[in-house]
CSV table of C-alpha atoms in Angstrom, one decimal:
chain,number,residue,atom,x,y,z
A,1,MET,CA,90.3,105.7,105.8
A,2,LEU,CA,92.2,104.5,108.8
A,3,HIS,CA,91.7,105.6,112.4
A,4,LEU,CA,94.8,106.0,114.6
A,5,ARG,CA,94.6,106.2,118.4
A,6,LEU,CA,97.9,107.1,120.0
A,7,ILE,CA,99.1,107.2,123.6
A,8,VAL,CA,101.9,109.7,123.6
A,9,PRO,CA,104.1,111.1,126.4
A,10,ALA,CA,103.2,114.7,127.2
A,11,ASP,CA,106.6,116.0,126.1
A,12,LEU,CA,106.2,114.4,122.6
A,13,SER,CA,102.5,115.4,122.1
A,14,ASP,CA,103.2,118.6,120.2
A,15,GLU,CA,105.7,116.9,118.0
A,16,VAL,CA,103.3,114.1,117.1
A,17,VAL,CA,100.5,116.6,116.3
A,18,GLU,CA,102.9,118.5,114.1
A,19,LEU,CA,103.9,115.3,112.3
A,20,ILE,CA,100.2,114.5,111.7
A,21,GLY,CA,99.5,118.0,110.5
A,22,ARG,CA,102.3,117.9,107.8
A,23,THR,CA,101.4,114.4,106.6
A,24,VAL,CA,99.3,114.5,103.5
A,25,GLY,CA,96.0,112.7,103.8
A,26,THR,CA,95.2,113.3,107.5
A,27,ALA,CA,92.1,114.7,109.0
A,28,HIS,CA,90.1,114.9,112.3
A,29,VAL,CA,92.9,115.4,114.8
A,30,VAL,CA,91.9,115.1,118.4
A,31,VAL,CA,94.1,115.6,121.4
A,32,LEU,CA,93.0,114.6,124.9
A,33,ALA,CA,95.7,116.0,127.3
A,34,GLY,CA,96.5,113.7,130.2
A,35,ALA,CA,93.7,111.2,129.3
A,36,ALA,CA,95.9,108.1,129.3
A,37,ARG,CA,96.6,106.3,132.5
A,38,SER,CA,98.5,103.2,131.4
A,39,PRO,CA,100.9,104.3,130.1
A,40,VAL,CA,100.6,107.8,131.3
A,41,GLY,CA,100.3,110.4,128.6
A,42,ASP,CA,98.1,112.2,126.1
A,43,VAL,CA,95.7,110.5,123.8
A,44,VAL,CA,96.0,111.7,120.2
A,45,MET,CA,93.6,110.5,117.5
A,46,CYS,CA,93.3,111.2,113.8
A,47,ASP,CA,92.0,109.8,110.6
A,48,VAL,CA,94.4,109.1,107.7
A,49,ALA,CA,93.8,108.0,104.1
A,50,ARG,CA,95.0,104.3,103.8
A,51,GLU,CA,97.5,105.3,101.1
A,52,ALA,CA,99.2,107.7,103.5
A,53,GLY,CA,98.9,105.4,106.5
A,54,ASP,CA,102.2,103.4,106.1
A,55,GLU,CA,104.3,106.6,105.9
A,56,LEU,CA,102.7,108.1,109.1
A,57,ILE,CA,102.9,104.8,111.0
A,58,GLY,CA,106.5,104.5,110.0
A,59,ALA,CA,107.3,108.0,111.1
A,60,LEU,CA,105.6,107.4,114.5
A,61,ARG,CA,107.6,104.3,115.1
A,62,GLU,CA,110.8,106.2,114.2
A,63,MET,CA,109.9,108.6,117.0
A,64,GLY,CA,109.6,105.6,119.4
A,65,ILE,CA,105.9,106.0,120.1
A,66,ASP,CA,105.4,102.3,120.0
A,67,ASP,CA,108.0,101.9,122.8
A,68,CYS,CA,107.0,104.7,125.1
A,69,GLY,CA,103.3,104.7,124.3
A,70,SER,CA,101.1,102.9,121.8
A,71,ILE,CA,99.9,103.0,118.2
A,72,THR,CA,96.5,101.5,117.4
A,73,VAL,CA,95.1,101.4,113.9
A,74,GLU,CA,91.5,100.5,112.9
A,75,ASN,CA,89.9,100.3,109.4
A,76,MET,CA,86.9,102.6,109.0
A,77,ASP,CA,84.1,101.3,106.9
A,78,LEU,CA,82.3,104.6,106.6
A,79,THR,CA,83.4,108.2,107.1
A,80,LEU,CA,81.1,111.0,106.2
A,81,SER,CA,83.2,114.2,106.2
A,82,LYS,CA,84.2,116.7,103.6
A,83,GLN,CA,87.6,117.0,105.3
A,84,ALA,CA,88.0,113.2,105.0
A,85,ASP,CA,87.1,113.3,101.3
A,86,GLU,CA,89.7,116.1,100.7
A,87,ALA,CA,92.3,114.1,102.7
A,88,GLU,CA,91.8,111.1,100.5
A,89,ARG,CA,92.0,113.1,97.3
A,90,ALA,CA,95.2,114.7,98.5
A,91,ALA,CA,96.9,111.4,99.4
A,92,PRO,CA,99.0,109.9,96.7
A,93,GLY,CA,97.9,106.8,94.8
A,94,GLU,CA,94.7,104.7,95.4
A,95,SER,CA,93.7,103.2,98.7
A,96,ALA,CA,93.1,99.7,97.2
A,97,ASP,CA,96.7,99.6,96.0
A,98,ALA,CA,98.3,100.8,99.3
A,99,VAL,CA,100.1,98.2,101.4
A,100,LEU,CA,100.3,98.7,105.1
A,101,TRP,CA,103.5,96.8,105.9
A,102,GLU,CA,103.0,96.9,109.6
A,103,GLU,CA,99.5,95.4,109.3
A,104,LEU,CA,100.7,92.8,106.8
A,105,SER,CA,103.6,91.8,109.1
A,106,GLU,CA,101.2,91.5,112.1
A,107,VAL,CA,98.6,89.5,110.2
A,108,THR,CA,101.2,87.0,108.7
A,109,HIS,CA,102.9,86.8,112.1
A,110,GLU,CA,99.6,85.7,113.7
A,111,GLU,CA,98.8,83.3,110.9
A,112,SER,CA,102.2,81.7,111.0
A,113,THR,CA,102.1,80.4,114.5
A,114,PHE,CA,102.5,76.6,115.0
A,115,SER,CA,99.7,76.0,117.4
A,116,ALA,CA,97.3,73.2,118.3
A,117,THR,CA,94.4,75.0,116.5
A,118,TYR,CA,96.5,75.4,113.3
A,119,VAL,CA,97.6,71.8,113.3
A,120,ALA,CA,94.0,70.6,114.0
A,121,PHE,CA,92.6,72.6,111.1
A,122,LEU,CA,95.4,71.3,108.8
A,123,ALA,CA,94.9,67.7,110.0
A,124,VAL,CA,91.2,67.8,109.5
A,125,ALA,CA,91.5,69.3,106.1
A,126,THR,CA,94.1,66.6,105.1
A,127,MET,CA,91.8,63.8,106.4
A,128,LEU,CA,88.9,65.3,104.5
A,129,ALA,CA,91.0,65.4,101.4
A,130,ALA,CA,92.0,61.8,102.0
A,131,CYS,CA,88.4,60.8,101.9
A,132,GLY,CA,88.1,62.8,98.7
A,133,VAL,CA,91.0,61.1,96.9
A,134,MET,CA,89.9,57.6,98.0
A,135,LEU,CA,86.3,58.2,96.9
A,136,ASP,CA,87.5,60.2,93.8
A,137,ASN,CA,85.1,62.9,95.0
A,138,THR,CA,86.0,66.5,93.8
A,139,ILE,CA,83.5,68.1,96.2
A,140,LEU,CA,85.4,66.7,99.2
A,141,ILE,CA,88.6,67.9,97.6
A,142,VAL,CA,87.3,71.5,97.2
A,143,GLY,CA,86.0,71.4,100.8
A,144,ALA,CA,89.4,70.3,102.1
A,145,MET,CA,91.2,73.0,100.2
A,146,ALA,CA,88.9,75.6,101.6
A,147,VAL,CA,89.5,74.4,105.2
A,148,GLY,CA,93.3,74.3,105.0
A,149,PRO,CA,95.0,77.1,106.8
A,150,GLU,CA,98.4,76.7,105.1
A,151,PHE,CA,98.3,80.0,103.2
A,152,GLY,CA,99.1,81.9,106.4
A,153,PRO,CA,102.7,80.6,106.8
A,154,LEU,CA,103.2,80.8,103.0
A,155,ALA,CA,102.3,84.5,103.1
A,156,GLY,CA,104.4,84.8,106.2
A,157,ILE,CA,107.5,83.5,104.3
A,158,SER,CA,106.9,85.9,101.4
A,159,THR,CA,106.4,88.9,103.7
A,160,ALA,CA,109.5,88.0,105.7
A,161,LEU,CA,111.6,87.7,102.6
A,162,VAL,CA,110.6,91.1,101.4
A,163,GLN,CA,110.9,92.7,104.8
A,164,ARG,CA,114.2,90.9,105.5
A,165,ALA,CA,112.9,89.4,108.7
A,166,PRO,CA,114.8,86.1,109.2
A,167,ARG,CA,112.9,85.3,112.5
A,168,LEU,CA,109.5,85.4,110.7
A,169,VAL,CA,111.0,83.2,107.9
A,170,ALA,CA,112.0,80.6,110.4
A,171,ARG,CA,108.7,80.8,112.3
A,172,SER,CA,106.7,80.5,109.1
A,173,LEU,CA,108.8,77.6,107.8
A,174,TRP,CA,108.4,75.8,111.1
A,175,ALA,CA,104.6,76.2,111.0
A,176,LEU,CA,104.5,75.1,107.4
A,177,ILE,CA,106.9,72.1,107.6
A,178,GLY,CA,105.9,71.0,111.1
A,179,GLY,CA,102.2,71.5,110.4
A,180,PHE,CA,102.2,69.4,107.2
A,181,ALA,CA,104.4,66.7,108.9
A,182,ALA,CA,101.9,66.4,111.8
A,183,ALA,CA,98.9,66.5,109.5
A,184,MET,CA,100.3,63.8,107.1
A,185,LEU,CA,101.3,61.6,110.1
A,186,LEU,CA,97.8,61.9,111.5
A,187,THR,CA,96.2,61.2,108.1
A,188,ALA,CA,98.3,58.1,107.7
A,189,GLY,CA,96.9,56.9,111.0
A,190,PHE,CA,93.4,57.9,110.0
A,191,ALA,CA,93.8,55.8,106.8
A,192,TRP,CA,94.9,52.8,108.8
A,193,LEU,CA,91.9,53.2,111.1
A,194,MET,CA,89.5,53.6,108.1
A,195,ASP,CA,91.0,50.4,106.6
A,196,ALA,CA,90.5,48.6,109.9
A,197,PHE,CA,86.8,49.5,109.7
A,198,GLY,CA,86.6,48.4,106.1
A,199,LEU,CA,86.0,51.9,104.7
A,200,PHE,CA,89.3,52.2,102.9
A,201,ASP,CA,91.2,49.5,101.0
A,202,ALA,CA,94.2,49.2,98.8
A,203,GLY,CA,92.1,48.9,95.7
A,204,MET,CA,90.8,52.4,96.2
A,205,VAL,CA,94.4,53.7,96.0
A,206,THR,CA,95.3,51.9,92.8
A,207,ALA,CA,91.9,52.3,91.1
A,208,HIS,CA,91.5,54.7,88.1
A,209,ARG,CA,90.5,58.0,89.5
A,210,PRO,CA,89.6,60.4,86.7
A,211,ASN,CA,88.6,63.2,89.0
A,212,THR,CA,91.5,63.2,91.4
A,213,GLY,CA,94.3,61.4,89.7
A,214,PHE,CA,95.9,64.7,88.7
A,215,ILE,CA,96.9,65.2,92.4
A,216,TRP,CA,99.8,62.8,92.1
A,217,HIS,CA,100.8,63.7,88.5
A,218,PRO,CA,102.6,67.0,88.9
A,219,GLY,CA,103.5,69.1,85.8
A,220,TRP,CA,104.2,72.6,84.7
A,221,MET,CA,100.5,73.4,84.8
A,222,SER,CA,100.6,72.6,88.5
A,223,PHE,CA,103.3,75.2,89.0
A,224,VAL,CA,101.5,77.8,86.8
A,225,VAL,CA,98.3,77.4,88.9
A,226,ALA,CA,100.3,77.8,92.1
A,227,LEU,CA,101.9,81.0,90.8
A,228,LEU,CA,98.5,82.4,89.9
A,229,ALA,CA,97.1,81.4,93.3
A,230,GLY,CA,100.1,83.0,95.1
A,231,VAL,CA,99.5,86.3,93.3
A,232,ALA,CA,95.7,86.2,94.1
A,233,GLY,CA,96.3,85.3,97.7
A,234,THR,CA,98.9,88.0,98.3
A,235,LEU,CA,96.7,90.6,96.7
A,236,SER,CA,93.8,89.5,98.9
A,237,LEU,CA,96.0,90.1,101.9
A,238,THR,CA,97.4,93.5,100.9
A,239,SER,CA,94.3,95.0,99.2
A,240,ALA,CA,91.7,97.0,101.0
A,241,LYS,CA,89.1,95.5,98.7
A,242,SER,CA,89.6,91.8,99.6
A,243,GLY,CA,90.3,89.8,102.7
A,244,ALA,CA,88.9,86.4,101.9
A,245,LEU,CA,91.4,83.6,100.9
A,246,ILE,CA,88.8,80.8,100.3
A,247,GLY,CA,88.8,81.3,96.6
A,248,VAL,CA,92.6,81.1,96.5
A,249,ALA,CA,92.6,78.0,98.6
A,250,ILE,CA,90.4,76.3,96.1
A,251,SER,CA,92.9,77.1,93.3
A,252,VAL,CA,95.8,75.0,94.6
A,253,THR,CA,96.4,71.4,95.6
A,254,THR,CA,98.6,71.6,98.6
A,255,VAL,CA,96.3,69.8,101.1
A,256,PRO,CA,95.0,67.1,98.7
A,257,ALA,CA,98.6,66.3,97.6
A,258,ALA,CA,99.6,65.9,101.2
A,259,ALA,CA,96.6,63.7,101.8
A,260,ASN,CA,97.3,61.5,98.8
A,261,ALA,CA,100.9,61.1,99.8
A,262,ALA,CA,99.9,60.1,103.4
A,263,VAL,CA,97.3,57.6,102.2
A,264,ALA,CA,99.5,56.1,99.5
A,265,PHE,CA,102.4,55.8,102.0
A,266,SER,CA,100.1,53.9,104.4
A,267,TYR,CA,99.4,51.4,101.6
A,268,GLN,CA,103.1,51.3,100.6
A,269,ASP,CA,102.3,52.8,97.2
A,270,PHE,CA,105.6,54.8,97.0
A,271,GLN,CA,105.1,55.9,93.4
A,272,GLN,CA,102.0,57.8,94.4
A,273,THR,CA,103.7,59.0,97.6
A,274,TRP,CA,106.6,60.5,95.6
A,275,GLY,CA,104.3,62.0,92.9
A,276,SER,CA,102.1,63.6,95.5
A,277,SER,CA,105.1,65.0,97.4
A,278,GLU,CA,106.4,66.5,94.2
A,279,GLN,CA,102.9,68.1,93.6
A,280,LEU,CA,103.0,69.5,97.2
A,281,LEU,CA,106.4,70.9,96.9
A,282,ALA,CA,105.7,72.5,93.5
A,283,ASN,CA,102.6,74.2,94.8
A,284,LEU,CA,104.3,75.4,98.0
A,285,GLY,CA,107.3,76.8,96.1
A,286,GLY,CA,105.1,78.4,93.4
A,287,ILE,CA,102.9,80.2,96.0
A,288,VAL,CA,106.0,81.5,97.9
A,289,LEU,CA,107.7,82.7,94.7
A,290,ALA,CA,104.6,84.4,93.4
A,291,GLY,CA,103.8,86.0,96.7
A,292,THR,CA,107.3,87.3,97.1
A,293,LEU,CA,107.4,88.8,93.6
A,294,THR,CA,104.0,90.3,94.0
A,295,LEU,CA,105.0,92.1,97.2
A,296,LEU,CA,108.3,93.3,95.6
A,297,ILE,CA,106.4,94.7,92.6
A,298,GLN,CA,103.8,96.4,94.9
A,299,LYS,CA,106.6,97.9,96.9
A,300,ALA,CA,108.4,99.2,93.9
A,301,LEU,CA,105.3,100.6,92.2
A,302,TRP,CA,104.2,102.3,95.4
A,303,ARG,CA,107.6,104.0,95.8
A,304,THR,CA,107.5,105.1,92.2
A,305,SER,CA,104.0,106.5,92.7
A,306,ARG,CA,105.0,108.4,95.8
A,307,ARG,CA,108.2,109.9,94.2
A,308,ALA,CA,106.1,111.0,91.2
A,309,VAL,CA,103.7,112.8,93.5
A,310,ASN,CA,106.3,114.3,95.8
A,311,GLY,CA,108.3,115.5,92.7
A,312,ARG,CA,105.4,117.7,91.5
């Protein structure tokens, strides 16, 4: 269930309550007349089944409640109520399959911001991966992939394409391209510093690396893995049953490929630099493609499900 808290102008309060009442899957409607002070208005609260939440939120936005008042949505972990159980049964579809597009847009917007913290996380992850490729250590590679925050802007691009939001596409692309450019530049400097201290050397780049050599040898399997990771990551964002992206991050080689490209470039090994760059681009492209297709399929299936229920 979702909990909605609305601040509504007094002259729209009855219309909002009526909208909530005729929306399938709602329960526990509360109206506090004149309770809001900033902005001034009534406070209207209700609970709604997740699978009916997107429709209700969309209708409230069409009324302009987000402009003249406010719409706050919270996920409820536990609701003990017979009325809530009946509301969830009445709502079409399954809650785990429902996509809250407003929530998804907000999450991906926040995760797609080019900020100092984002660049710091990506740079640290890339430096950690650089240590992993130089030492041929898969544990460090896995750790670096788990730390990397790059799935945020990748999901932002997919969401923006489906929602036809060009500004979010541009914002996410800037975070992705600018973030990796900064991280790779810092990692190249890190490699030079490690070489100065005698911890890295050119022989480590050209040495046979059975555990991490795949990073700069892209192939169709790299693209297939990226596609699967993109599907899993998108489902983890949209599903009510999953919110963790660490498992997805471990499935792809974006950060390690960027790290290997930066280190190889610092030692003028342009063959590895190019191979790693191809690996990076294949993974980024595969994730965006899979994420976009997953969202489109979810959107189509949900529309079909709702039409089937409404046509009964």
